[in-house]
Short mmCIF file of C-alpha atoms in Angstrom, two decimals:
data_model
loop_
_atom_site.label_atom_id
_atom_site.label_comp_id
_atom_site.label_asym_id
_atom_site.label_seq_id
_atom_site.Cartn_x
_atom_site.Cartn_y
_atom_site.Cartn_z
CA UNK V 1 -82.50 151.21 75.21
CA UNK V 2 -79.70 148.83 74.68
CA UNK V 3 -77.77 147.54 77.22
CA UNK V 4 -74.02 148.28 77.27
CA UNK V 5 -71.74 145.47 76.54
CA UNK V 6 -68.35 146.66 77.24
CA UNK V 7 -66.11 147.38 79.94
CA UNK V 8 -66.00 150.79 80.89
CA UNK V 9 -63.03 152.81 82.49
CA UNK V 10 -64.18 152.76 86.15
CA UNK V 11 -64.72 148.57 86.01
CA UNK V 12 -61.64 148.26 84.54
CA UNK V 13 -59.89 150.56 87.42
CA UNK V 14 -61.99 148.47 90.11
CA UNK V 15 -60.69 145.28 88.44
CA UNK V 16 -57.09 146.22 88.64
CA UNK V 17 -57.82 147.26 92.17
CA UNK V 18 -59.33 144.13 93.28
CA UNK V 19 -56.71 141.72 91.34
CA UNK V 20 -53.59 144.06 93.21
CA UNK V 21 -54.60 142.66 96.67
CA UNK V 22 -53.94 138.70 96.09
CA UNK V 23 -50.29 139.03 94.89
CA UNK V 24 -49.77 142.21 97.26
CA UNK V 25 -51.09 140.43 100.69
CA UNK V 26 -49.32 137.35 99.63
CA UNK V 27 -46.30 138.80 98.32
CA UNK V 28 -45.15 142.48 99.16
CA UNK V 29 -44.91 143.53 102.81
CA UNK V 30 -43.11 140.64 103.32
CA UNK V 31 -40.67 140.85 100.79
CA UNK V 32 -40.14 144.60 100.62
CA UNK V 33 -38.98 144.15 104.61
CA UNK V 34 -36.65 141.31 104.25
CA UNK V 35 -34.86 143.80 101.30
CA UNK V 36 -35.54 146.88 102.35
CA UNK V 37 -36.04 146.70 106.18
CA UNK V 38 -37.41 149.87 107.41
CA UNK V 39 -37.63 151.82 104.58
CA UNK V 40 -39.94 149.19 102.54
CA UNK V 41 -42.93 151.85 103.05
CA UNK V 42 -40.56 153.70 100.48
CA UNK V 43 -39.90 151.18 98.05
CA UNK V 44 -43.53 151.10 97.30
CA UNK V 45 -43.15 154.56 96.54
CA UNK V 46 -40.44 154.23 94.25
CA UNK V 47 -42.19 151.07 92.34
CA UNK V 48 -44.69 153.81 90.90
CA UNK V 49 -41.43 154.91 88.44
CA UNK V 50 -41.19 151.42 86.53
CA UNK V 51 -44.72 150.95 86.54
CA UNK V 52 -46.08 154.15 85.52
CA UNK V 53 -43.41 153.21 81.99
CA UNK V 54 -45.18 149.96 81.70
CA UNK V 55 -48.87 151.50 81.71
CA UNK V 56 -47.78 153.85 78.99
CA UNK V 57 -46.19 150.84 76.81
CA UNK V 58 -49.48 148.93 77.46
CA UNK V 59 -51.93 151.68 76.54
CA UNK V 60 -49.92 152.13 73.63
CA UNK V 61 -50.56 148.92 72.97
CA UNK V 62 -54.77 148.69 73.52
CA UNK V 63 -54.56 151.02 71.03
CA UNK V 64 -53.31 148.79 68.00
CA UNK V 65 -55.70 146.13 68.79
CA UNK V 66 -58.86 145.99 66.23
CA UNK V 67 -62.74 145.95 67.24
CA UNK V 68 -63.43 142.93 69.52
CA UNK V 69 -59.90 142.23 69.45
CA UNK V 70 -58.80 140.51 72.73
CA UNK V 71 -55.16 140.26 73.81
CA UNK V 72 -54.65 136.61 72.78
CA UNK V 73 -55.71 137.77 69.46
CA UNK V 74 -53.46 140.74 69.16
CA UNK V 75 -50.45 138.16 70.22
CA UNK V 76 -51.78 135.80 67.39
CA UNK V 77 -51.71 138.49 65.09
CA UNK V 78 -48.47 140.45 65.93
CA UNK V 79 -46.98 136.33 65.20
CA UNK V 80 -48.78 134.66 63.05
CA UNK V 81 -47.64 130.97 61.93
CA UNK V 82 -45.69 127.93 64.19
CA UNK V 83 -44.01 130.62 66.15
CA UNK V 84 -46.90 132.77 67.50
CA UNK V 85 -48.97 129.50 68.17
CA UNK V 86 -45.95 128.05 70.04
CA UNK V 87 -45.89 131.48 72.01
CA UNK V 88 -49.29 131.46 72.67
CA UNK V 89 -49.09 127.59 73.73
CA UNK V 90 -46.45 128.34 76.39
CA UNK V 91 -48.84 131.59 77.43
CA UNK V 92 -51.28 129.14 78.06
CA UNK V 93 -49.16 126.69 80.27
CA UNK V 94 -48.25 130.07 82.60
CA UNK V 95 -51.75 131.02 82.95
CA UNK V 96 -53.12 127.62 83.44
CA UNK V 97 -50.36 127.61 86.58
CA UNK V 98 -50.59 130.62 88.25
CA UNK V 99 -54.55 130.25 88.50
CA UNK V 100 -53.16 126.43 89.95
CA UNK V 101 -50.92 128.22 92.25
CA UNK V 102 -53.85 130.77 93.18
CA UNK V 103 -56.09 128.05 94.11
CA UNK V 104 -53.08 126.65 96.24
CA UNK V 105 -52.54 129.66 97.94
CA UNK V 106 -55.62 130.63 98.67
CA UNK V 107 -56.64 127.21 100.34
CA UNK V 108 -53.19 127.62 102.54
CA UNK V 109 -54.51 131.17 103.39
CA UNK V 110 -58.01 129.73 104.82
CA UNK V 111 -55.66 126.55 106.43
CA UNK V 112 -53.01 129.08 108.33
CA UNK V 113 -55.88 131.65 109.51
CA UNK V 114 -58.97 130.02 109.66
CA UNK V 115 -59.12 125.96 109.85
CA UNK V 116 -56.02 124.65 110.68
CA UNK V 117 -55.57 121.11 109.63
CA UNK V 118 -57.94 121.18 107.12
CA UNK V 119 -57.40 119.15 103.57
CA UNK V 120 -55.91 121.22 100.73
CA UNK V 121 -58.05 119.49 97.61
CA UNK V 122 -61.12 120.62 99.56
CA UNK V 123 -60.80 124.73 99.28
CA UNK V 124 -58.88 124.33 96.19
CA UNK V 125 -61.36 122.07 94.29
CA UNK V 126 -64.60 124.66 95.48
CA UNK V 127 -62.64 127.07 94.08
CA UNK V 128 -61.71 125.77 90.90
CA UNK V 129 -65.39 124.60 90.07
CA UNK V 130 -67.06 128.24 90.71
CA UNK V 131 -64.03 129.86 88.86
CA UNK V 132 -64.64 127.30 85.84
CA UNK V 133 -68.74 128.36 86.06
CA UNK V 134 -67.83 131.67 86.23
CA UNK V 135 -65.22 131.72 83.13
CA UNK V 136 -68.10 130.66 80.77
CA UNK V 137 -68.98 134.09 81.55
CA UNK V 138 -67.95 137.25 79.69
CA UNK V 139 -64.96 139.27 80.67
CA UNK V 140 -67.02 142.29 81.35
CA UNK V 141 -69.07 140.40 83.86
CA UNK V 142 -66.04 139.76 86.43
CA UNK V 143 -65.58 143.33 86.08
CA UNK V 144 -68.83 144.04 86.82
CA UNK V 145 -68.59 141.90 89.76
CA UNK V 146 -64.97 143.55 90.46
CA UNK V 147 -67.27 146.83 91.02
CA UNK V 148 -69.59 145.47 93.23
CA UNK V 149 -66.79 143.66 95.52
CA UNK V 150 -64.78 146.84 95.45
CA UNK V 151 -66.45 148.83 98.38
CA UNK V 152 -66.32 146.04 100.37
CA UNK V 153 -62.77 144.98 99.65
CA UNK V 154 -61.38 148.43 100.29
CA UNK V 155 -63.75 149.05 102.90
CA UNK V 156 -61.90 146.77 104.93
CA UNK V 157 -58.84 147.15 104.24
CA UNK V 158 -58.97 150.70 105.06
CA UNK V 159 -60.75 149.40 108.00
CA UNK V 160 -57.75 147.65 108.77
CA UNK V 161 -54.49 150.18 108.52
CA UNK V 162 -56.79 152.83 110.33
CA UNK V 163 -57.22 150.29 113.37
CA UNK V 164 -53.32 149.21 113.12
CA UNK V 165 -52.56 153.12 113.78
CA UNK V 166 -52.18 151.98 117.36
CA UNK V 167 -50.16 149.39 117.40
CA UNK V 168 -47.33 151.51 115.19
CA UNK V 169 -43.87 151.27 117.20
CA UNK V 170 -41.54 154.32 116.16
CA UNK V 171 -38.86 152.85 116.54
CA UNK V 172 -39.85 150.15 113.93
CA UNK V 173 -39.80 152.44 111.39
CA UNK V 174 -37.34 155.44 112.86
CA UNK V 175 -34.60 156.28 111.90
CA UNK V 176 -33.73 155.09 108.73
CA UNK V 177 -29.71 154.19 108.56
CA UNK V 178 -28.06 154.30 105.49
CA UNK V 179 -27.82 150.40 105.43
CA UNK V 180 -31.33 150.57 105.42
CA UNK V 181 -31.60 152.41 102.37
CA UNK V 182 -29.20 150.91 100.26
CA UNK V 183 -32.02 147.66 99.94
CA UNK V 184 -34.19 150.00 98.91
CA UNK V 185 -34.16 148.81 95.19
CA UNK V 186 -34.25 145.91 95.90
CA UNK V 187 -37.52 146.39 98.11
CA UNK V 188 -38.85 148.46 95.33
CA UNK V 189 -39.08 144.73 93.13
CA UNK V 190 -41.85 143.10 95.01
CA UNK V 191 -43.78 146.74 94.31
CA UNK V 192 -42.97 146.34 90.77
CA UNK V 193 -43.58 142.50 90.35
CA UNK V 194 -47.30 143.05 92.18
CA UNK V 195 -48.21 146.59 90.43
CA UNK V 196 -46.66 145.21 86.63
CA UNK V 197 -48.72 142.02 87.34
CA UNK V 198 -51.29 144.20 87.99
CA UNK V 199 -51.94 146.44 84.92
CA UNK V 200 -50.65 142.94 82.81
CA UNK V 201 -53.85 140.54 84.10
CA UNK V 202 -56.68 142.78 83.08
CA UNK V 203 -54.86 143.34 79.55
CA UNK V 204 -56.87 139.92 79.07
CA UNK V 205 -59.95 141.46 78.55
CA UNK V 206 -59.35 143.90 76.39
CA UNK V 207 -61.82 142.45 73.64
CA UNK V 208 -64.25 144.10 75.57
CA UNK V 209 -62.96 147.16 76.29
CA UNK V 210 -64.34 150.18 75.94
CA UNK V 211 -62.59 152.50 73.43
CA UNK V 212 -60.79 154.75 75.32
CA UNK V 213 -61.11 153.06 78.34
CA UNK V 214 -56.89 152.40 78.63
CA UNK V 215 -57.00 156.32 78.97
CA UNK V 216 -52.95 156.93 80.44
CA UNK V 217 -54.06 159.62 82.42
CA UNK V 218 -56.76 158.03 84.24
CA UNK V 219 -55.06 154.63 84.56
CA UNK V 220 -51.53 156.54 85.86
CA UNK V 221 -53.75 158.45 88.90
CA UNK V 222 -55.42 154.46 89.75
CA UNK V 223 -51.38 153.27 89.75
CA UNK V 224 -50.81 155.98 92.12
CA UNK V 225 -53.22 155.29 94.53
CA UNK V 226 -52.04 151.37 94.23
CA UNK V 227 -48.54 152.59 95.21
CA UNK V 228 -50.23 154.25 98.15
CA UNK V 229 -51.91 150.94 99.19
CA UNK V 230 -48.86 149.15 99.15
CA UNK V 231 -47.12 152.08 100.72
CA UNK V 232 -49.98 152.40 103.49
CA UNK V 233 -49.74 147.85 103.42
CA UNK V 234 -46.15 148.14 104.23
CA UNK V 235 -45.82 151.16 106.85
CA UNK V 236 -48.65 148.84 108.93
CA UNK V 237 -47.01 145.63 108.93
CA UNK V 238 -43.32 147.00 109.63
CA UNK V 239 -44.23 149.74 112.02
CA UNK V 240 -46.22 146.97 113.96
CA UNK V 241 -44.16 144.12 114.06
CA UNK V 242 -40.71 145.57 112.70
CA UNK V 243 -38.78 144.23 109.52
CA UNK V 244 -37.26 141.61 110.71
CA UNK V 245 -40.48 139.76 111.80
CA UNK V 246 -42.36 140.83 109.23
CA UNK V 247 -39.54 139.16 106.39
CA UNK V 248 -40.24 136.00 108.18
CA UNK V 249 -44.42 135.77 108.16
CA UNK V 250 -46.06 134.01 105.72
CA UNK V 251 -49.15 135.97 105.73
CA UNK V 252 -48.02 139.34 107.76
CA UNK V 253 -51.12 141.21 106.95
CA UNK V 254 -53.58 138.73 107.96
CA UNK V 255 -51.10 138.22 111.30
CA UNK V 256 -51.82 142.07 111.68
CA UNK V 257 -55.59 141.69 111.91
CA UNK V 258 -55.53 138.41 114.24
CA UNK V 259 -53.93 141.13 116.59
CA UNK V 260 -56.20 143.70 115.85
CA UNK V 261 -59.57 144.40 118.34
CA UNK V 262 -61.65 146.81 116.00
CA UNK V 263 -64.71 148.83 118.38
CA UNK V 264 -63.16 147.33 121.67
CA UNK V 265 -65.04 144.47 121.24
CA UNK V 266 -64.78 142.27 117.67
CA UNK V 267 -61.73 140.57 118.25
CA UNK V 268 -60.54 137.74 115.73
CA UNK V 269 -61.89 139.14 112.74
CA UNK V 270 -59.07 137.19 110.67
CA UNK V 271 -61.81 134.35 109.29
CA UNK V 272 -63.96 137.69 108.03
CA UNK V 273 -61.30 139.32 106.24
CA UNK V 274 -59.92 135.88 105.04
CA UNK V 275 -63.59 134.81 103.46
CA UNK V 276 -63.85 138.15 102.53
CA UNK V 277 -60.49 137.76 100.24
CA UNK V 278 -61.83 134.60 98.55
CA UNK V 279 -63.14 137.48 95.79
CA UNK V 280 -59.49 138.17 94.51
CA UNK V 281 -58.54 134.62 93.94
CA UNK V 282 -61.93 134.15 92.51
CA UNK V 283 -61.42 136.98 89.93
CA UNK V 284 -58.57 136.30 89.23
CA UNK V 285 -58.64 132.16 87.96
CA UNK V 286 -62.02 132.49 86.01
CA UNK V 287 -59.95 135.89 84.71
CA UNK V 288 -56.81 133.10 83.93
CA UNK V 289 -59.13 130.16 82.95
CA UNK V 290 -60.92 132.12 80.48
CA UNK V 291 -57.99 133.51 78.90
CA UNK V 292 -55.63 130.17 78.92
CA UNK V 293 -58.49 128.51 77.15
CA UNK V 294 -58.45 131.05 74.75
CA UNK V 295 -54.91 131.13 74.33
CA UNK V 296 -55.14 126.91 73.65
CA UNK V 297 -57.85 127.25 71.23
CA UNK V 298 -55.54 129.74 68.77
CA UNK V 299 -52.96 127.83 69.77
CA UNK V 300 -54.23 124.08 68.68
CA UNK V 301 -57.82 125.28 67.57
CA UNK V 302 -57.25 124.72 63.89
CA UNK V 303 -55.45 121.02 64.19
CA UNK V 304 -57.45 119.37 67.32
CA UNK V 305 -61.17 120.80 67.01
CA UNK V 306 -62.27 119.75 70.30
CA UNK V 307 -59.77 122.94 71.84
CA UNK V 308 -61.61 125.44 69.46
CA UNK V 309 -64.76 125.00 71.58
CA UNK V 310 -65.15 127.02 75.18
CA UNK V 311 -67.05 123.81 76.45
CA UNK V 312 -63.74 121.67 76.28
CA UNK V 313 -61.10 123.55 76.53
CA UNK V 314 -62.31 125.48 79.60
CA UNK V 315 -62.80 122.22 81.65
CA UNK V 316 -59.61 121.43 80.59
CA UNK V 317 -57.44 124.11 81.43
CA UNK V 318 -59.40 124.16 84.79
CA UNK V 319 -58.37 120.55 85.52
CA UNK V 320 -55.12 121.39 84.87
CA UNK V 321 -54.35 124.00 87.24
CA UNK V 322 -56.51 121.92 90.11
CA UNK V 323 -53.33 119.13 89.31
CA UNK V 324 -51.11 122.17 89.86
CA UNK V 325 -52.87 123.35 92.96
CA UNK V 326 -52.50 119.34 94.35
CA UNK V 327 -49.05 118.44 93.24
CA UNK V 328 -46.83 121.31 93.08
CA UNK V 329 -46.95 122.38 96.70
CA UNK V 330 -46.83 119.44 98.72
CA UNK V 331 -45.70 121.31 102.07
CA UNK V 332 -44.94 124.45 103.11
CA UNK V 333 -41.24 124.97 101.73
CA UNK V 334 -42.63 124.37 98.22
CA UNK V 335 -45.15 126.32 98.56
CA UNK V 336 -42.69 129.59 100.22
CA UNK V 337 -40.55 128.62 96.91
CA UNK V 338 -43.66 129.20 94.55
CA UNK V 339 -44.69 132.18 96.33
CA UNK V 340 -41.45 134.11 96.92
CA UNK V 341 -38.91 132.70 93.87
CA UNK V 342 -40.53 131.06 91.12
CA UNK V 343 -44.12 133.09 90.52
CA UNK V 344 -42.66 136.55 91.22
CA UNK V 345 -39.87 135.72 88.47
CA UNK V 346 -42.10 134.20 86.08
CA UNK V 347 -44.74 136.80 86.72
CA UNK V 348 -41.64 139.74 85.14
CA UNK V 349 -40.90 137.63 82.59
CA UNK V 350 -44.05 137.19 81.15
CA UNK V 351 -45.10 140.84 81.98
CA UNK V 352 -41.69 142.45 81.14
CA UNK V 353 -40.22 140.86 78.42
CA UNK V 354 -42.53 138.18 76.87
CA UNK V 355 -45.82 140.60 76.07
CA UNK V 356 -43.77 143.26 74.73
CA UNK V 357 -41.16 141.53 72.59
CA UNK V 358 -44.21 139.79 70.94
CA UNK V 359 -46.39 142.87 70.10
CA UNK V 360 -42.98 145.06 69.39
CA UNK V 361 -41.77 142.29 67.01
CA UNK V 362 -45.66 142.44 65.41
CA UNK V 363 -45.43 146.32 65.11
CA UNK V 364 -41.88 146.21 63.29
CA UNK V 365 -43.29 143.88 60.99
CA UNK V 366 -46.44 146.04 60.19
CA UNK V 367 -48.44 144.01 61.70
CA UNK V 368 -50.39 145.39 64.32
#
């Protein structure tokens, strides 16, 4: 019996899963409260809307891709010639820089909770080096490893809002004011940023996809239930430290488990969960690594041979985002300004008007 080589639906729903929780620890709770105050539990809620649109236009678009056809392909395709390569060159730099900015965040995540004081390069470097082994990989074996981290992942985390039950304050959450509610767009953008993001960075590995495995139906009932994360995310930071503290922590939800005492007796389980989250990040460079160095090798490929090969251009694009992980963060008010501006906007660009002006101009032309 041969073994199956492809990505089925239920890895690729675990992978989505698994990639949500970097951006939404890092980036929602926090952000939905300082816009939305109370009622960012809701604006979770309402993200579903935008995003559900989105994961029809990019099932629609798995399905002009040929066999073995990854994304960076389709791209090259849909513009072929000095424009699509230039495209694909600039896709390249973005990818090579969140994964840098991953790696950054991620060693500031273990720094805050876990070993204060400790050097950046160290935790960003480690990471970097198994990401780079593990991008040599195929796609379908991160989301094979997405499955296996999965129950453990959510495990905790539903672990974690069951525990913060208790600590809910009323009125942290009661009543919502109409002032409160007119942010409430606004609070739905994080939701969108982090959910978009989310159905975008598997989109990578759709080479070795199973056919029918971008099913809308399916897909649309895993979105749901990652609106009801964020939604269940949200309700446990605000309602336990109220919106105006909560807009103003770096890391809320790992601040909610340093105060959490799960059994009566494990208290500072924060190092746990925090190791426990290196399995995002990880995913989610190799994921990035992989697909920037594919990205540079259709990009430059044909005119400097040493980027066609995954032995060079992988080490490559994984040296350049450890330089982004060192020198674009320097402190903590760079890093806040990655984080909370200049990622999130980037991140909709790429997702929301990049991807599908490329493959739409590609269909008009015939194409795709």
């Amino acid at each position: 019996m041969t073994q199956d080589r492809t990505i089925s639906g239920q890895q690729l729903s675990a992978t989505a899963f698994v990639l949500m929780l970097s951006p939404a620890l890092r980036l929602f709770p926090s952000a939905a409260a300082a816009s939305a105050g109370r009622s960012a539990p809701l604006a979770a809620l309402l993200a579903f809307f935008p995003a559900a649109l989105y994961l029809y236009f990019g099932c629609r678009a798995a399905a002009w891709r040929r066999e073995g056809e990854g994304l960076c392909a389709l791209l090259a395709r849909a513009l072929p010639g000095r424009v699509g390569r230039l495209c694909l060159g600039v896709l390249c730099l973005w990818l090579v820089s969140y994964a840098g900015f991953v790696l950054r965040s991620g060693a500031d995540r273990f720094i805050v909770a876990v070993y204060p004081g400790a050097p950046t390069a160290f935790f960003a470097l480690t990471m970097a080096a198994a990401a780079l082994a593990a991008a040599f990989a195929p796609y379908r074996d991160a989301c094979r490893t997405a499955k296996l981290v999965f129950p453990a992942v959510g495990g905790v985390l539903a672990l974690v809002l069951v525990f913060s039950l208790g600590k809910l304050r009323a009125d942290n959450l009661l009543p919502l004011r109409p002032e409160s509610l007119s942010g409430l767009l606004r609070g739905a953008l994080p939701g969108v940023d982090v959910l978009v993001w989310t159905l975008f960075a598997p989109l990578f590995a759709l080479g070795e996809m199973k056919k029918g495995s971008c099913s809308f139906p399916r897909l649309l009932a895993a979105l749901a239930a990652g609106c009801a994360v964020l939604a269940l995310m949200s309700l446990a930071v605000v309602g336990s430290f109220g919106a105006a503290l909560s807009s103003s922590l770096s890391w809320p939800f790992f601040s909610l488990v340093r105060n959490l005492v799960f059994f009566r007796s494990i208290e500072r389980a924060e190092a746990l969960v925090v190791a426990l989250w290196v399995f995002p990040d990880f995913l989610i460079v190799s994921l990035f690594l992989r697909a920037a160095a594919e990205a540079l090798s259709l990009s430059f490929g044909r005119r400097l041979r040493v980027f066609s090969e995954k032995r060079c251009a992988l080490p490559l694009c994984a040296a350049a985002a450890s330089a982004f992980a060192l020198l674009a963060a320097p402190d903590a008010a760079a890093l806040a300004l990655l984080s909370q501006t200049i990622i999130p906007a980037a991140n909709l660009f790429f997702s929301l008007v990049f991807l599908p002006a490329v493959l739409l101009t590609g269909k008009a032309k015939g194409r795709l």
